[in-house]
């Protein structure tokens, strides 16, 4: 049977505030346990939550960025459950009236020729507080509780079940990750748990309208785990169904060591959160004026930038999408174009090729991010400028790039100068080399004249070798052709 | 609407309140009394009334994003039943 995979994602993005969502405690990561847990975070009697304006502003930014409705009035609700790292016995969240409703995220799935665009609908995004941390290492048979994280502001972003493969789910998570960093509402640090995903996964016979029963994979904090967990879960569900079994709705955990998902010990009351409006908090009102104020501070969004790169510089849709896949890459590209000044527009395609080609390949190979690239945007711009004015060929440019990468020079000009890489464009000098090569290779000349095209390439190679790669390839070609024809 | 004894037991469990079998009938009757009042409220036509989220018709006040709390862990932990290495200790919970 042909199966179709259905995936929806719930993502928790930790908002970039310095203080907690309902208290004035610091949210800085890595502090000594419980040194950033004040009376409100501990749920001591008599305390009241007061909402952090910046957390709301982050939610507005997100709503505007995904074309959603920012609710003029939203309501905080209590989600009731008992766990020691949740001192109040409830989490303050939003239920019936979330702060952000609807919206879309446009993804590029796959790479190169197989790449395609997909729009995933968003259901909602709501503000809530994080819980503390339970440490189950042995404290004489007890559990240790650190409440520094309790009350950290989160935006939970919920997608519609629009994804049909793990590749689409990963593309969604990556696009969302890039977006929240782009608009400055989340640092996106997945190791520290600032961005984590839950995946709702089900399968159904292809063509069937009704969804299958879903299982929710909790707390995936890397794109690789997200992919592995979904792939495993899908295989498991299909095998179970094909063996005549039934899928029970459940919450499962992914074990990175075994690559498997397994059901958490079922909490009989897991789904009974008994939400109700939190009487400690009044409805959150967001005026049009506030929305307009926030909108005025929004950066150019990835989608807008993509369209502009295509229109302004004639870049392909794929190039534009790749260059706007993260704020860092986009900033690097912008900085390189800015460094090229007036020549930037004409060189945009070349800069794009270098950023997506050589630079990206080297970064991948060394496991580095573009933010700490040894070759700065200004240095790359200097290199592209020298290709543009024919000082060096593409082949030599790769050598220069390598030198810059290894720190053998501050600029392309310095490397070219120091290593004598300047391209030979003096036609007299090239002609001399061509004559020498023709005289020394009568065999190739005869073959070429007999109609063997390959012999021509051999001759070009010889000239380039004699020129130590520095002769202008076009001039070599032209001169050789002219001489052989004559 | 009225509750069964099983439902009373379940509600008690969700609230982590111990209700003995001997008490459960009395608790059920009290809860049913509250539900009867709610039934009466349900009979009011609320077709054009927006649900109320709070008894006061006001908007939430907001505070600036600033750290105003200092570390008072020692004071808080002085009244905690058990602590170690800066952590509050609780009976073992494993999900």
XYZ file of C-alpha atoms in Angstrom, chain A residues 17-24 33-35 37-39 42 50-54 75 82-84 135-136 139-145 264-265 267 269 272 274 277 279 281-283 285 290, chain B residues 10-11 13-16 50-73 76-77 79 82 84-95:
92
model
C 14.280 39.249 26.760
C 16.661 39.981 29.614
C 13.995 39.298 32.255
C 11.286 36.671 32.660
C 7.811 36.891 31.240
C 6.061 37.566 34.557
C 8.892 38.532 36.920
C 12.012 40.696 37.039
C 21.055 26.859 40.123
C 18.165 28.881 41.576
C 20.063 32.179 41.682
C 14.455 32.269 40.660
C 12.602 34.906 42.653
C 9.385 34.786 44.646
C 8.940 30.013 43.056
C 3.198 41.236 35.703
C 3.583 40.819 31.969
C 6.843 41.769 30.209
C 6.200 44.295 27.403
C 9.161 43.070 25.351
C -6.192 35.980 27.150
C 1.503 18.617 38.687
C 5.240 18.364 38.301
C 7.926 19.505 40.730
C 17.849 16.829 37.564
C 17.429 13.132 38.065
C 20.678 13.082 45.165
C 20.235 10.255 47.682
C 17.310 8.924 45.680
C 15.780 12.396 45.249
C 15.318 14.725 42.307
C 17.035 18.115 42.233
C 15.039 21.115 40.999
C 6.546 7.782 27.530
C 4.938 5.993 30.429
C 0.080 9.628 32.091
C -4.551 12.318 32.865
C -6.714 16.822 31.031
C -8.382 21.929 32.703
C -8.587 32.082 32.168
C -7.655 35.515 37.144
C -3.891 38.473 34.554
C -6.168 40.819 32.669
C -6.710 40.413 28.932
C -4.764 44.392 24.598
C 1.397 49.636 18.952
C -11.049 11.343 39.031
C -11.478 15.029 39.858
C -7.023 12.698 41.706
C -6.462 15.528 39.198
C -6.480 18.008 42.066
C -4.287 15.716 44.205
C -18.886 37.912 24.349
C -17.262 35.513 26.838
C -15.712 37.362 29.752
C -12.078 36.628 30.576
C -11.915 38.667 33.749
C -14.312 40.211 36.225
C -12.759 43.629 35.634
C -13.144 45.262 32.252
C -9.537 46.469 32.082
C -6.456 45.684 30.033
C -3.309 44.013 31.354
C -0.625 46.440 32.512
C 2.839 45.759 31.190
C 6.255 46.196 32.735
C 9.523 47.109 31.041
C 11.942 44.311 30.271
C 14.472 44.889 33.025
C 16.079 42.675 35.661
C 14.845 43.934 39.004
C 15.322 40.829 41.124
C 18.549 40.001 42.897
C 19.782 36.605 44.002
C 18.026 35.702 47.246
C 18.548 31.964 46.980
C 14.426 31.168 49.906
C 16.267 27.924 50.539
C 12.682 27.730 54.401
C 15.636 20.040 51.643
C 21.662 20.487 48.002
C 24.175 22.095 45.647
C 21.788 25.001 45.189
C 18.930 22.686 44.136
C 15.592 22.116 45.824
C 15.270 18.389 46.502
C 11.975 16.590 46.000
C 10.904 12.940 46.017
C 12.186 11.199 42.910
C 10.110 11.810 39.788
C 10.965 10.023 36.577
C 8.877 10.494 33.475
